[in-house]
Amino acid sequence: MGDGCALKDHTSAGRLTTHVLDLSSGKPAAGLRIDLFSYDGDKADFILTVHTNADGRCDAPLLSGDIMKSGEYELRFHAGAYLDASGPKFAGRRFLNVIPIRFGIDKVSDHYHVPLLVAAHGYSTYRGS
């Protein structure tokens, strides 16, 4: 579906959002690439690629309205590329590269918020509001 920060259908209250905070700098992770996939068993279907804005968020929901369906999804946060561009250079391979977070959407009328807190050697996530 291309490289943008959202799918534009906002007819429902239900939506999927995310944001990324860089724990090393204490600032939003601007410019971090995120890929969204849906899953049917082990089969992944690409939905879209987005990049976070200056506030570490996307400008609009990743899913909303008729596009948001009940099912299993995965956000792939490209933390390694972000950390290489924004932090100190490492002599070898980074510990973190792509961080996959797989989750389920049950009620399409709900707001699902999947934030990521990231640093060079660890990360954390939760269902936010």
Coordinates of N, CA and C in Angstrom, one line a residue:
M1 N 0.8 -1.2 0.0 CA 0.0 0.0 0.0 C 0.8 1.3 0.0
G2 N 2.1 1.1 0.0 CA 3.0 2.3 -0.2 C 3.6 2.8 1.1
D3 N 4.2 3.9 1.0 CA 4.9 4.5 2.1 C 4.2 5.8 2.5
G4 N 3.4 5.7 3.5 CA 2.7 6.8 4.1 C 2.6 6.6 5.5
C5 N 1.9 7.5 6.2 CA 1.8 7.3 7.6 C 0.4 6.8 8.0
A6 N -0.4 6.4 7.0 CA -1.7 5.9 7.4 C -2.5 5.4 6.2
L7 N -3.5 4.7 6.5 CA -4.6 4.3 5.6 C -5.7 5.3 5.9
K8 N -6.3 5.9 5.0 CA -7.1 7.1 5.2 C -8.6 6.9 5.6
D9 N -9.1 5.7 5.7 CA -10.5 5.5 6.1 C -10.6 5.6 7.6
H10 N -11.4 6.6 8.0 CA -11.6 6.9 9.4 C -13.1 6.8 9.8
T11 N -13.8 5.9 9.2 CA -15.3 5.8 9.4 C -15.7 5.2 10.7
S12 N -14.8 4.5 11.4 CA -15.1 3.8 12.6 C -14.2 4.4 13.8
A13 N -14.7 4.2 15.0 CA -13.9 4.6 16.1 C -12.7 3.7 16.4
G14 N -12.8 2.5 15.9 CA -11.6 1.5 16.0 C -10.4 2.0 15.2
R15 N -9.2 1.8 15.8 CA -8.0 2.1 15.1 C -6.8 1.5 15.7
L16 N -5.8 1.4 14.9 CA -4.5 0.9 15.4 C -3.5 2.0 15.3
T17 N -2.8 2.3 16.4 CA -1.8 3.4 16.4 C -0.5 2.9 17.1
T18 N 0.5 3.6 16.9 CA 1.8 3.2 17.6 C 2.6 4.5 17.8
H19 N 3.6 4.4 18.7 CA 4.6 5.5 18.8 C 5.9 4.8 19.3
V20 N 7.0 5.5 19.1 CA 8.3 4.9 19.5 C 9.1 6.0 20.2
L21 N 9.6 5.6 21.4 CA 10.4 6.5 22.2 C 11.8 5.9 22.3
D22 N 12.8 6.7 22.2 CA 14.2 6.3 22.3 C 14.6 6.5 23.7
L23 N 14.8 5.4 24.4 CA 15.1 5.5 25.9 C 16.6 6.0 26.1
S24 N 17.4 5.8 25.1 CA 18.8 6.3 25.3 C 18.9 7.8 25.2
S25 N 18.1 8.4 24.4 CA 18.2 9.9 24.3 C 17.1 10.5 25.1
G26 N 16.0 9.8 25.4 CA 14.9 10.3 26.1 C 14.0 11.2 25.2
K27 N 14.1 10.9 23.9 CA 13.3 11.6 22.9 C 12.5 10.7 22.1
P28 N 11.5 11.2 21.3 CA 10.8 10.4 20.3 C 11.8 9.9 19.3
A29 N 11.5 8.7 18.8 CA 12.3 8.1 17.7 C 11.7 8.5 16.4
A30 N 12.3 9.6 15.8 CA 11.8 10.2 14.6 C 12.5 9.4 13.4
G31 N 11.7 9.2 12.4 CA 12.2 8.6 11.2 C 12.4 7.1 11.2
L32 N 11.8 6.4 12.2 CA 11.9 5.0 12.3 C 10.9 4.3 11.4
R33 N 11.4 3.3 10.6 CA 10.6 2.6 9.7 C 9.8 1.5 10.4
I34 N 8.5 1.4 10.1 CA 7.6 0.3 10.7 C 6.9 -0.3 9.5
D35 N 6.9 -1.6 9.5 CA 6.1 -2.4 8.5 C 5.0 -3.1 9.2
L36 N 3.8 -3.1 8.6 CA 2.7 -3.7 9.2 C 2.3 -4.9 8.3
F37 N 2.0 -6.1 9.0 CA 1.6 -7.3 8.3 C 0.4 -7.8 9.0
S38 N -0.5 -8.5 8.2 CA -1.5 -9.3 8.8 C -1.1 -10.8 8.6
Y39 N -1.6 -11.6 9.5 CA -1.3 -13.1 9.5 C -2.5 -13.9 9.4
D40 N -2.4 -15.0 8.5 CA -3.4 -16.0 8.4 C -2.6 -17.3 8.7
G41 N -2.6 -17.8 9.9 CA -1.7 -18.9 10.3 C -0.2 -18.4 10.2
D42 N 0.6 -19.1 9.4 CA 2.0 -18.7 9.3 C 2.2 -17.8 8.1
K43 N 1.2 -17.5 7.3 CA 1.3 -16.7 6.1 C 1.2 -15.2 6.4
A44 N 2.2 -14.4 6.1 CA 2.2 -13.0 6.4 C 1.8 -12.3 5.1
D45 N 0.9 -11.3 5.3 CA 0.6 -10.4 4.1 C 0.9 -9.0 4.5
F46 N 1.8 -8.4 3.6 CA 2.2 -7.0 3.8 C 1.1 -6.1 3.7
I47 N 0.9 -5.1 4.6 CA -0.1 -4.1 4.5 C 0.5 -2.7 4.1
L48 N 1.5 -2.3 4.9 CA 2.0 -1.0 4.6 C 3.4 -0.7 5.3
T49 N 4.1 0.3 4.9 CA 5.3 0.8 5.5 C 5.0 2.2 5.9
V50 N 5.4 2.6 7.1 CA 5.3 4.0 7.6 C 6.7 4.4 8.2
H51 N 6.9 5.6 8.4 CA 8.0 6.2 9.2 C 7.4 7.1 10.2
T52 N 8.0 7.1 11.4 CA 7.5 7.9 12.5 C 7.9 9.4 12.2
N53 N 7.0 10.3 12.7 CA 7.3 11.7 12.5 C 8.2 12.2 13.6
A54 N 8.4 13.5 13.8 CA 9.3 14.1 14.8 C 8.8 13.8 16.2
D55 N 7.6 13.5 16.4 CA 7.1 13.1 17.7 C 7.1 11.6 18.0
G56 N 7.7 10.8 17.0 CA 7.8 9.4 17.2 C 6.5 8.7 16.9
R57 N 5.6 9.4 16.3 CA 4.2 8.8 16.0 C 4.0 8.9 14.5
C58 N 2.9 8.3 14.1 CA 2.4 8.4 12.7 C 1.4 9.5 12.7
D59 N 1.2 10.1 11.6 CA 0.3 11.2 11.5 C -1.2 10.8 11.5
A60 N -1.5 9.5 11.3 CA -2.8 9.0 11.3 C -2.8 7.5 11.7
P61 N -3.9 6.9 12.0 CA -3.9 5.5 12.4 C -3.3 4.6 11.3
L62 N -2.7 3.5 11.7 CA -2.2 2.5 10.7 C -3.4 1.7 10.1
L63 N -4.4 1.5 10.9 CA -5.6 0.8 10.5 C -6.8 1.6 11.1
S64 N -7.8 1.7 10.3 CA -9.1 2.2 10.9 C -10.2 1.9 9.9
G65 N -11.4 2.2 10.4 CA -12.6 2.0 9.5 C -12.7 0.6 8.9
D66 N -13.1 0.6 7.6 CA -13.4 -0.7 7.0 C -12.1 -1.5 6.8
I67 N -11.0 -0.9 6.8 CA -9.7 -1.5 6.6 C -9.3 -2.4 7.9
M68 N -9.8 -1.9 9.0 CA -9.4 -2.6 10.3 C -10.3 -3.9 10.4
K69 N -9.6 -5.0 10.5 CA -10.3 -6.3 10.6 C -9.8 -7.0 11.8
S70 N -10.7 -7.9 12.4 CA -10.3 -8.8 13.5 C -9.3 -9.8 12.9
G71 N -8.2 -10.0 13.7 CA -7.2 -11.0 13.3 C -5.9 -10.8 14.0
E72 N -4.9 -11.4 13.4 CA -3.5 -11.3 14.0 C -2.7 -10.4 13.1
Y73 N -1.9 -9.6 13.7 CA -1.1 -8.6 13.0 C 0.3 -8.6 13.6
E74 N 1.3 -8.0 12.8 CA 2.6 -7.9 13.3 C 3.2 -6.5 12.8
L75 N 3.7 -5.8 13.8 CA 4.5 -4.6 13.5 C 5.9 -4.9 13.5
R76 N 6.7 -4.6 12.5 CA 8.1 -4.8 12.5 C 8.8 -3.4 12.6
F77 N 9.4 -3.2 13.7 CA 10.1 -1.9 13.9 C 11.6 -2.1 13.5
H78 N 12.0 -1.2 12.6 CA 13.4 -1.3 12.1 C 14.3 -0.5 13.0
A79 N 14.5 -1.0 14.2 CA 15.3 -0.3 15.2 C 16.8 -0.2 14.9
G80 N 17.3 -1.2 14.3 CA 18.8 -1.2 14.0 C 19.1 0.0 13.1
A81 N 18.4 0.2 12.0 CA 18.7 1.3 11.1 C 18.5 2.6 11.8
Y82 N 17.4 2.7 12.6 CA 17.2 4.0 13.3 C 18.4 4.2 14.3
L83 N 18.7 3.2 15.0 CA 19.8 3.4 16.0 C 21.1 3.7 15.3
D84 N 21.4 3.1 14.2 CA 22.6 3.4 13.4 C 22.6 4.9 13.0
A85 N 21.5 5.4 12.6 CA 21.4 6.8 12.1 C 21.4 7.8 13.2
S86 N 20.9 7.4 14.4 CA 20.8 8.4 15.4 C 21.7 8.3 16.6
G87 N 22.4 7.2 16.7 CA 23.2 7.0 17.9 C 24.7 6.7 17.6
P88 N 25.4 6.3 18.6 CA 26.8 6.0 18.4 C 27.0 4.8 17.5
K89 N 28.1 4.8 16.7 CA 28.3 3.7 15.8 C 29.0 2.6 16.6
F90 N 28.6 1.3 16.2 CA 29.1 0.1 16.8 C 30.1 -0.5 15.9
A91 N 31.1 -1.2 16.4 CA 32.1 -1.8 15.6 C 31.6 -3.1 14.9
G92 N 30.7 -3.8 15.5 CA 30.2 -5.0 15.0 C 28.7 -4.9 14.7
R93 N 28.0 -6.0 14.8 CA 26.6 -6.0 14.5 C 25.8 -5.5 15.8
R94 N 24.8 -4.7 15.5 CA 23.9 -4.3 16.6 C 23.2 -5.5 17.2
F95 N 22.9 -5.3 18.5 CA 22.2 -6.4 19.2 C 20.8 -6.5 18.7
L96 N 20.1 -5.3 18.5 CA 18.8 -5.3 18.0 C 18.8 -4.8 16.5
N97 N 17.9 -5.4 15.7 CA 17.8 -5.0 14.3 C 16.3 -4.7 14.1
V98 N 15.6 -5.7 13.7 CA 14.2 -5.6 13.4 C 13.4 -6.2 14.6
I99 N 12.6 -5.4 15.2 CA 11.8 -5.9 16.4 C 10.4 -6.2 16.0
P100 N 10.0 -7.5 15.9 CA 8.6 -7.9 15.6 C 7.7 -8.0 16.8
I101 N 6.6 -7.3 16.7 CA 5.6 -7.4 17.8 C 4.3 -7.9 17.1
R102 N 3.9 -9.2 17.5 CA 2.7 -9.8 16.9 C 1.6 -9.7 18.0
F103 N 0.4 -9.3 17.6 CA -0.7 -9.1 18.5 C -2.0 -9.4 17.8
G104 N -3.0 -9.5 18.5 CA -4.3 -9.8 18.0 C -5.3 -8.6 18.1
I105 N -6.1 -8.4 17.1 CA -7.2 -7.4 17.2 C -8.5 -8.2 17.2
D106 N -9.3 -8.0 18.3 CA -10.5 -8.8 18.5 C -11.7 -7.9 18.1
K107 N -11.8 -6.8 18.8 CA -13.0 -5.8 18.6 C -12.5 -4.7 17.7
V108 N -13.0 -4.7 16.5 CA -12.6 -3.6 15.5 C -13.1 -2.2 15.9
S109 N -13.9 -2.1 16.9 CA -14.4 -0.8 17.3 C -13.5 -0.3 18.4
D110 N -12.5 -1.0 18.9 CA -11.6 -0.6 19.9 C -10.4 0.1 19.4
H111 N -9.7 0.9 20.2 CA -8.5 1.5 19.9 C -7.4 0.6 20.4
Y112 N -6.5 0.1 19.5 CA -5.3 -0.7 19.8 C -4.1 0.2 19.6
H113 N -3.4 0.4 20.7 CA -2.2 1.3 20.6 C -1.0 0.4 21.1
V114 N 0.0 0.3 20.2 CA 1.2 -0.6 20.4 C 2.4 0.3 20.4
P115 N 2.8 0.8 21.6 CA 4.0 1.6 21.7 C 5.2 0.8 21.8
L116 N 6.4 1.4 21.4 CA 7.7 0.7 21.6 C 8.6 1.7 22.3
L117 N 9.2 1.2 23.4 CA 10.3 1.9 24.0 C 11.6 1.2 23.6
V118 N 12.5 1.8 23.0 CA 13.7 1.2 22.5 C 15.0 1.8 22.9
A119 N 16.0 1.0 23.1 CA 17.4 1.4 23.3 C 18.3 0.4 22.6
A120 N 19.6 0.6 22.6 CA 20.5 -0.2 21.8 C 20.5 -1.7 22.2
H121 N 20.2 -2.0 23.5 CA 20.3 -3.3 24.0 C 19.0 -3.9 24.6
G122 N 17.9 -3.2 24.3 CA 16.6 -3.7 24.9 C 15.5 -2.9 24.4
Y123 N 14.3 -3.5 24.6 CA 13.0 -2.8 24.3 C 11.9 -3.3 25.2
S124 N 10.8 -2.5 25.1 CA 9.6 -2.9 25.9 C 8.4 -2.4 25.1
T125 N 7.3 -3.1 25.3 CA 6.0 -2.7 24.7 C 4.9 -3.1 25.6
Y126 N 3.7 -2.6 25.3 CA 2.5 -2.9 26.1 C 1.3 -2.4 25.3
R127 N 0.1 -2.8 25.7 CA -1.1 -2.3 25.0 C -1.4 -0.9 25.7
G128 N -1.2 0.1 24.9 CA -1.4 1.4 25.5 C -2.8 1.9 25.2
S129 N -3.1 3.1 25.5 CA -4.4 3.7 25.3 C -4.3 4.9 24.4

